[in-house]
Coordinates of C-alpha atoms in Angstrom, one line a residue:
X1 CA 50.5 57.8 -1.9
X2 CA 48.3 60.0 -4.5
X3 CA 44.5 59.7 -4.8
X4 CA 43.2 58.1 -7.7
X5 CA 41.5 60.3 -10.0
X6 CA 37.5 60.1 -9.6
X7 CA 35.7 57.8 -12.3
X8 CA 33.5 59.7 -14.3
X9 CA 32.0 63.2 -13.3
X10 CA 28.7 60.9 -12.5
X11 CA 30.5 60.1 -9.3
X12 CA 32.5 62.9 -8.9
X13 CA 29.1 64.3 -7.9
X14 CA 28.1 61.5 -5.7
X15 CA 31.1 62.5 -3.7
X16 CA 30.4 66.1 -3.1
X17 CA 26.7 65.2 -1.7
X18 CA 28.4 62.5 0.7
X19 CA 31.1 64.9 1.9
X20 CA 28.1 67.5 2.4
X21 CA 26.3 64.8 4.2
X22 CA 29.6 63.4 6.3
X23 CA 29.9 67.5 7.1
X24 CA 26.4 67.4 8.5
X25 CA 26.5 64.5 10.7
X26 CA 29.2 66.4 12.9
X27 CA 29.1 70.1 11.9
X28 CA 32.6 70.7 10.9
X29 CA 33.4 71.7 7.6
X30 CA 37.2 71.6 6.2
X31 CA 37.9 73.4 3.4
X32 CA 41.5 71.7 2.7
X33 CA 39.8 68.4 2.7
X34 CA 37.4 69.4 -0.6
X35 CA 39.7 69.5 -3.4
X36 CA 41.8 66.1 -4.3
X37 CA 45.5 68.7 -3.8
X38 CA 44.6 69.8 -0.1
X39 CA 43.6 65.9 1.0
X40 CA 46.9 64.8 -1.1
X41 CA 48.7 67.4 1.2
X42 CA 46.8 66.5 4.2
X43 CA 47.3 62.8 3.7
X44 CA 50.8 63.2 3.7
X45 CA 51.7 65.0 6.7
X46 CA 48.7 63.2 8.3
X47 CA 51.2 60.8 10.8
X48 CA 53.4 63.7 12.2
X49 CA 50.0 65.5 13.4
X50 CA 48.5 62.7 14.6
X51 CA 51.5 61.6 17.1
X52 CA 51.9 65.1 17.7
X53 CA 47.7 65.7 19.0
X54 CA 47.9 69.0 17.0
X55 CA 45.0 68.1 14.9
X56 CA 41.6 68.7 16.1
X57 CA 39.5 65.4 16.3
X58 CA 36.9 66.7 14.1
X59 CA 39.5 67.1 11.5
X60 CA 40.9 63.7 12.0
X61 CA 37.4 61.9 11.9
X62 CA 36.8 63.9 8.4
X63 CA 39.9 63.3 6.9
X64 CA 39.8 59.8 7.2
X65 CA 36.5 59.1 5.4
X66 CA 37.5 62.0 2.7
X67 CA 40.0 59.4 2.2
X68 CA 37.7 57.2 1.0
X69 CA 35.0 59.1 -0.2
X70 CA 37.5 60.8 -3.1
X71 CA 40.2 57.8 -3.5
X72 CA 40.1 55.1 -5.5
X73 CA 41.5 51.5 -5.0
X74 CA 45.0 52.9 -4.1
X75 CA 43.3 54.5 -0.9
X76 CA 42.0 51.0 0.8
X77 CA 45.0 50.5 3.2
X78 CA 45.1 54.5 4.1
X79 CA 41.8 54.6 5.1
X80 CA 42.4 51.2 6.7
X81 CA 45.1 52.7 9.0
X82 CA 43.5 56.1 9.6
X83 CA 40.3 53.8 10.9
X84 CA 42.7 51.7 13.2
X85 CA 45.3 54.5 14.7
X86 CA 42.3 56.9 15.3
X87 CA 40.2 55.5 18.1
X88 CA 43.5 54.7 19.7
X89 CA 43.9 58.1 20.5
X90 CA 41.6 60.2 19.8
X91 CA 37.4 60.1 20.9
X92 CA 35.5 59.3 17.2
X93 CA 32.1 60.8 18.8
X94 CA 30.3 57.8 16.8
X95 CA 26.7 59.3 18.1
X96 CA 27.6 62.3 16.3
X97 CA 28.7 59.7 13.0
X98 CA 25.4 58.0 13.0
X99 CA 23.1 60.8 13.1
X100 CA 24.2 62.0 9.8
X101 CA 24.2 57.7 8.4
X102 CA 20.6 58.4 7.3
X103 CA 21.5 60.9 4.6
X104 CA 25.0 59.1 4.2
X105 CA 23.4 55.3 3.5
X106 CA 21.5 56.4 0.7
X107 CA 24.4 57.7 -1.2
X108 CA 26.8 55.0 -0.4
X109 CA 24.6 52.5 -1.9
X110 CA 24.1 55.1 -5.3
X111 CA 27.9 55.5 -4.8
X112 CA 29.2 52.4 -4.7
X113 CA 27.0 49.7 -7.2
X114 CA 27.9 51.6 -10.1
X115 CA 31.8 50.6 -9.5
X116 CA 31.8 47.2 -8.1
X117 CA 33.6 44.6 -10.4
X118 CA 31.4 42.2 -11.8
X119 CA 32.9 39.3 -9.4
X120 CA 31.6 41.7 -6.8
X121 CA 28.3 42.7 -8.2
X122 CA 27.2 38.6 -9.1
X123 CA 27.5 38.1 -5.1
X124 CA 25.3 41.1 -4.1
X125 CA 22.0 39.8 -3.4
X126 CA 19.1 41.7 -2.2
X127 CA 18.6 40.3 1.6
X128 CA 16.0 40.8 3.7
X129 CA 16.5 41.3 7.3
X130 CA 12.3 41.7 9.1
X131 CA 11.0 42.7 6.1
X132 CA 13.4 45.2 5.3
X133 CA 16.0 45.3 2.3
X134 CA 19.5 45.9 2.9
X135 CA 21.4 48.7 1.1
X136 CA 24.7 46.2 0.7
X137 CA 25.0 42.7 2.0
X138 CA 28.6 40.7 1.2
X139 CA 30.3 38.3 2.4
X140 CA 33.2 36.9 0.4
X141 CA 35.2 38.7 -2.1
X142 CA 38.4 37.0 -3.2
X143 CA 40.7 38.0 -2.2
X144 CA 39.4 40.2 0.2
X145 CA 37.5 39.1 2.8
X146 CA 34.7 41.6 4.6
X147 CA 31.1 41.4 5.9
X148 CA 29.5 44.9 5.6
X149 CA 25.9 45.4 6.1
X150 CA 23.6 48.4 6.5
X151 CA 20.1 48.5 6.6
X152 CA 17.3 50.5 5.6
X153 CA 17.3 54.1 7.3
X154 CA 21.0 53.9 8.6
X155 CA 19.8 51.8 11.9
X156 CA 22.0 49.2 11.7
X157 CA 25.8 49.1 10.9
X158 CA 27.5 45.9 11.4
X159 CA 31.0 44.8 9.6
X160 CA 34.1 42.9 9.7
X161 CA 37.3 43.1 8.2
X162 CA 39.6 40.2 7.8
X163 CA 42.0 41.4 5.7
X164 CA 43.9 45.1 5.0
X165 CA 43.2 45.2 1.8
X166 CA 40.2 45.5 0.0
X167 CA 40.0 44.8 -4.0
X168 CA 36.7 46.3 -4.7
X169 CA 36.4 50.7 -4.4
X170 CA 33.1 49.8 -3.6
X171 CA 33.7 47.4 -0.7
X172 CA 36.9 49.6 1.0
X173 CA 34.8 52.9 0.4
X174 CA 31.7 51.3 2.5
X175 CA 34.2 49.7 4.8
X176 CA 36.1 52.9 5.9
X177 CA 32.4 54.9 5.9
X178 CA 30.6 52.4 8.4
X179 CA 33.8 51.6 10.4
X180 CA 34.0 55.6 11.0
X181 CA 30.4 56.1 11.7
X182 CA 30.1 52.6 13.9
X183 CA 33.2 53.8 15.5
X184 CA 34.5 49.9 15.9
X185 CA 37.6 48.7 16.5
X186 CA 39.0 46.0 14.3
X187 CA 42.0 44.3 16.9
X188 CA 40.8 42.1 19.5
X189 CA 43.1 44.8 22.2
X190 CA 40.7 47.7 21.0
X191 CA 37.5 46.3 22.0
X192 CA 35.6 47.7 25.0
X193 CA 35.4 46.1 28.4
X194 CA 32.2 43.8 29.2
X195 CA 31.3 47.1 31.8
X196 CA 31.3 49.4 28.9
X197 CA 29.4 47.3 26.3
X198 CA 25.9 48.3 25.2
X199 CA 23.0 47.3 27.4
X200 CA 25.7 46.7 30.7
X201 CA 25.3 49.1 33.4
X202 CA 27.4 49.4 36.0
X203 CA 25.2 49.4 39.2
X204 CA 28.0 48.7 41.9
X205 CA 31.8 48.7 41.8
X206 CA 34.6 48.7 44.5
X207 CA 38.1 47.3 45.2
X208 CA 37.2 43.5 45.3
X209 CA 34.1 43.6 42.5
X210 CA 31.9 44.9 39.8
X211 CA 28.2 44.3 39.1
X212 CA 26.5 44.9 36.4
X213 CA 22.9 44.9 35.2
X214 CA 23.2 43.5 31.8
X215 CA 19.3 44.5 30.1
X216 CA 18.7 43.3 26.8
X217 CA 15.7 45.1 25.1
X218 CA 14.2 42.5 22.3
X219 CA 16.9 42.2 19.4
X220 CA 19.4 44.4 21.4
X221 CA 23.0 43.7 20.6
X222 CA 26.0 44.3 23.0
X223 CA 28.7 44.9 19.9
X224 CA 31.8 43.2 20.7
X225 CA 33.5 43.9 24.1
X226 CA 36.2 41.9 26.1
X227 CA 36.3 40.0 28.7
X228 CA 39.4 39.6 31.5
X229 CA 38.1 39.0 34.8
X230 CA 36.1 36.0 36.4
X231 CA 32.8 36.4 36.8
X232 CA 29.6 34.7 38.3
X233 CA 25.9 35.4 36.9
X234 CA 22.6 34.8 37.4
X235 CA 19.5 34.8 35.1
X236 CA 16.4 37.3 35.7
X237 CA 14.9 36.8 32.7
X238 CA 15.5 34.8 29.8
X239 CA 15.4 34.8 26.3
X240 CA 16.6 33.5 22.8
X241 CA 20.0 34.9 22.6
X242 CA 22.7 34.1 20.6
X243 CA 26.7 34.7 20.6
X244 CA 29.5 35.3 18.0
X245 CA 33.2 35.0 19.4
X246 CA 35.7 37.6 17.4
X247 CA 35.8 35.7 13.7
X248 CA 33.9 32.9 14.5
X249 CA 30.1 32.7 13.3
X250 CA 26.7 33.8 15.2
X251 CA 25.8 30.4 17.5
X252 CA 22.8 29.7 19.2
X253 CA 22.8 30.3 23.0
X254 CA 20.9 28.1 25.6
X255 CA 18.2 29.2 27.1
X256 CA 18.8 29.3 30.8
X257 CA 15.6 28.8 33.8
X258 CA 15.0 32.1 35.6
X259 CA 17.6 31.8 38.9
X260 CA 20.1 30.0 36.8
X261 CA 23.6 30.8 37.9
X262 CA 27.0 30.1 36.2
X263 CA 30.4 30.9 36.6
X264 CA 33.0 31.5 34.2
X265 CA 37.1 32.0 34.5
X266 CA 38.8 34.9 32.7
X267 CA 41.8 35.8 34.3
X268 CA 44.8 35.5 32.0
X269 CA 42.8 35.4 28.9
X270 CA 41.3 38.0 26.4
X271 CA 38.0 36.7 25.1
X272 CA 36.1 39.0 22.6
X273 CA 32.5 38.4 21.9
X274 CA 29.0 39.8 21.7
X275 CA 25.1 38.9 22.5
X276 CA 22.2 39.4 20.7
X277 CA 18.8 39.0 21.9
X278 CA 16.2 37.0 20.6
X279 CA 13.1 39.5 18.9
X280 CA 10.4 38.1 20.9
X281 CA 11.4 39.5 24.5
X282 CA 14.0 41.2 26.8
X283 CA 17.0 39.2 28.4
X284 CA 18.4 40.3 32.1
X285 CA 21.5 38.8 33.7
X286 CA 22.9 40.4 37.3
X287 CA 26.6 40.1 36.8
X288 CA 29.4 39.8 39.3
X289 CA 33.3 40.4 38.1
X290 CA 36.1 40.0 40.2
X291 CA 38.7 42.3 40.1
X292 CA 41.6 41.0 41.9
X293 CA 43.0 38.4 40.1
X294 CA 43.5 35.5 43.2
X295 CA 41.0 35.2 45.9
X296 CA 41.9 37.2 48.8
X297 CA 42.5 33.6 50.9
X298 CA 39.1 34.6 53.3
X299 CA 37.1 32.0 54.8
X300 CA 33.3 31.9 53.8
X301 CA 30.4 30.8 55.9
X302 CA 28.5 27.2 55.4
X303 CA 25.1 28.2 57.0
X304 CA 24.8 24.4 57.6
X305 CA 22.5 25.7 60.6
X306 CA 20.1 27.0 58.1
X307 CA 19.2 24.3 55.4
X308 CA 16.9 26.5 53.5
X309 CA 20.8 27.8 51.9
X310 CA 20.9 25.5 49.5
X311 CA 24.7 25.7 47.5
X312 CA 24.8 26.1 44.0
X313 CA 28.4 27.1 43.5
X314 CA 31.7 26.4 45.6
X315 CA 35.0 27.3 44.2
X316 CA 38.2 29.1 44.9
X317 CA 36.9 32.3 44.1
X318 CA 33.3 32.3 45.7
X319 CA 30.6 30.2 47.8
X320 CA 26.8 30.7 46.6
X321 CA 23.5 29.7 47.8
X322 CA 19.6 30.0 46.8
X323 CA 17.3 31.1 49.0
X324 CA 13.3 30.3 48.7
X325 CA 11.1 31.2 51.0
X326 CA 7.4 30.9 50.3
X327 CA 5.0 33.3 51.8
X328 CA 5.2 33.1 56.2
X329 CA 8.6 31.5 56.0
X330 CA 11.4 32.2 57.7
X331 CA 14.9 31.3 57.7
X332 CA 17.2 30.9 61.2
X333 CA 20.2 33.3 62.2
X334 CA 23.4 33.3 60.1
X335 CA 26.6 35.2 60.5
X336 CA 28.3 35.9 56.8
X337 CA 31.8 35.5 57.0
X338 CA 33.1 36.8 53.7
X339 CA 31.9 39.8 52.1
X340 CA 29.5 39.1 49.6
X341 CA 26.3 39.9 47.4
X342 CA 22.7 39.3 47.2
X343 CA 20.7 39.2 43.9
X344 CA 16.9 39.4 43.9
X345 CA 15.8 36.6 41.4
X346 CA 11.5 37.1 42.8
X347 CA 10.8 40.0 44.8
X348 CA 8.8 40.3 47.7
X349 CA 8.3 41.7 50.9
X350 CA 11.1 40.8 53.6
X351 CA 11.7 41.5 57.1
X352 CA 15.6 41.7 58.2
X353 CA 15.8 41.0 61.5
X354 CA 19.6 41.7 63.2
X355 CA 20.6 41.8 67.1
X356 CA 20.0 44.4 68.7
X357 CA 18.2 45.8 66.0
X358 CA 14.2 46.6 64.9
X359 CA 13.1 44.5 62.1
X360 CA 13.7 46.1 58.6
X361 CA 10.9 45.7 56.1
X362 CA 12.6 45.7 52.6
X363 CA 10.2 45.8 49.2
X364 CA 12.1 43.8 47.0
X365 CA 12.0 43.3 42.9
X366 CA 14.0 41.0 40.5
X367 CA 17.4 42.4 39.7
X368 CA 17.9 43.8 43.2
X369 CA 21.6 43.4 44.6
X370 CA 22.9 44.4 47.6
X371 CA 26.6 44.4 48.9
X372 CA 26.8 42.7 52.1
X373 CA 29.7 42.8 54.5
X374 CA 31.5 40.2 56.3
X375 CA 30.7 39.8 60.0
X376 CA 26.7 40.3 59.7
X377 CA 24.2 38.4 61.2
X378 CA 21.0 38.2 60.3
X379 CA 17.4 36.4 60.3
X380 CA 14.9 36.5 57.2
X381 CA 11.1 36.2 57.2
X382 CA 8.9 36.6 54.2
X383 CA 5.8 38.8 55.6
X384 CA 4.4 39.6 51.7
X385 CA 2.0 37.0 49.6
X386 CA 4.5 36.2 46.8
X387 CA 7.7 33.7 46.7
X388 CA 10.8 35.4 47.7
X389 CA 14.0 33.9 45.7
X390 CA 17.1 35.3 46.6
X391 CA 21.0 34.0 45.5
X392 CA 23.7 34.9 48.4
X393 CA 27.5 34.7 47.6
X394 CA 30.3 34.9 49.8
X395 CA 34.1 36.2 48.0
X396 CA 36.7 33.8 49.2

């Protein structure tokens, strides 16, 4: 397929200064990819280098936004499924992308309001998002059907594309620049995991589990990752949040009580979603995934000989209790069976006391967890001045 030939020498001139600015945000330069003859060349024999790996992924990453920085409507799909094959196999760097979206938002919006169809241009409304003006809000254009938005200063990038096709230049050049610099996936099997999503970090991991310390600043947004493992939570601090499963609209979440804990079965599913936090404060959940997919069939402990365990969840996959003790208490001896996890929900001071041991003094803080193993025994005293609120669980 040939490019289209540019519109007018008005944008012709537009696209050299977005090039320049696409070469800037990564520091490679391609000469073949200037002229409309060596990206007509390039676009041809773009397939047999890319299966091959004989392209350098700088070249790659420029060649697919050159795409649709010099085609017309002809180049929609191309860029389409130069945005979709590349992140399969190649790393997009989209730091490096959005670095250079300052200088690049400016001239997409020059770039592409000039060229929308009318149909397109009666639908573009000037919405504000805090105060600040977007450079391009849509959301329906028959018959394509895309949500691209990017705000003031680049800081924002967020889109979704329904369909392969894109009717408006406009609309399919915006698409194929912010999908580039976002570096998103549009399939549900290209999303990241929930452990590589943004504010989730990894604190422990083994054979049986991963935990994660999932830290929402105020309006912090995970982007959409997947889900495939069972997982339990608990709430350190909450907040307004809300959620949007893959092609379904934002919904409100609830607002869970600090020390909430839930549960939630993945296994043998794909579920793609993301979280965004309310404006007005930060959100913290501890995490726990389970990696095998069946219990391992190990009995768990009841700790019926210390009431102050009081069960919140019992299951096939885990046992979990809550744990208060006010300032002076204590708690009798219990012997975990399974292995398991603790999560600090209110920190405090606490003395450990095992047999044949000294007492150990631990200076505990919300989010704490600790991997416990099966087979220890151990007696709890708060010795600070504040409530100490732990959750325990046990892996079946």
């Amino acid at each position: 397929m040939i490019l289209d030939p540019p519109h007018d020498h008005v944008v012709r001139g537009r696209q050299a200064r977005l090039y320049r600015a696409l070469v800037a945000s990564n520091g490679c330069d391609h000469p073949e990819l200037r002229s409309r003859e060596g990206l007509n060349k390039s676009i041809l024999d773009f397939q047999t280098h890319n299966e091959s790996g004989t392209r350098p992924d700088s070249l790659l990453q420029n060649q697919a936004i050159a795409c649709s920085i010099l085609g017309g409507p002809s180049m929609a799909r191309i860029a389409f499924e130069l945005v979709q094959r590349l992140p399969r196999r190649r790393n997009w760097a989209p730091v490096q992308f959005r670095a250079g979206l300052d200088t690049m938002a400016g001239e997409i919006r020059a770039l592409c309001r000039p060229n929308l169809p009318a149909r397109a241009e009666t639908a573009l409304g000037a919405e504000r998002h805090g105060g600040r003006e977007c450079l391009l809000q849509r959301h329906q254009v028959s018959p394509a059907v895309a949500h691209v938005s990017l705000k003031t200063k680049g800081k924002c990038v967020l889109k979704h594309l329904c369909r392969e096709r894109c009717c408006a230049w406009g609309l399919s050049l915006s698409f194929a620049i912010t999908s580039a610099v976002a570096g998103e996936p549009t399939q549900a099997d290209d999303f990241p995991m929930v452990e590589h999503a943004s504010f989730h970090q990894v604190v422990l991991a083994d054979q049986d589990q991963v935990i994660l310390n999932n830290r929402y600043p105020p309006g912090g947004d995970s982007g959409f990752h997947a889900h495939e493992r069972d997982q339990f939570f608990v709430v350190i601090q909450p907040s307004e949040t809300t959620a949007q499963a893959l092609g379904q609209p934002l919904k409100a979440g609830p607002t869970l009580a600090v020390g909430a804990v839930g549960y939630g079965g993945e296994f043998g599913t794909r579920r793609v979603h993301r979280v965004i936090n309310g404006k007005k404060s930060e959100a913290q959940f501890i995490v726990v995934e389970f990696r095998r997919a069946a219990p391992n069939g190990i009995a768990v402990s009841t700790r019926e000989a210390a009431p102050q365990y009081v069960q919140v969840v019992d299951n096939a996959r885990l046992r979990a209790w809550r744990l208060i003790l006010e300032p002076g208490a204590s708690v009798p001896t219990i012997t975990q069976v399974g292995k398991g996890v603790r999560v600090v929900v209110r920190g405090g001071l606490l003395s450990t006391r095992e047999p044949g041991k000294a007492p150990q003094l631990l200076w505990l803080k919300p989010a704490d967890v600790a991997v416990q193993e099966a087979g220890a025994t151990r007696a709890l005293t708060n010795t600070g001045n504040s409530t100490v609120e732990l959750i325990e669980l046990e892996l079946k």
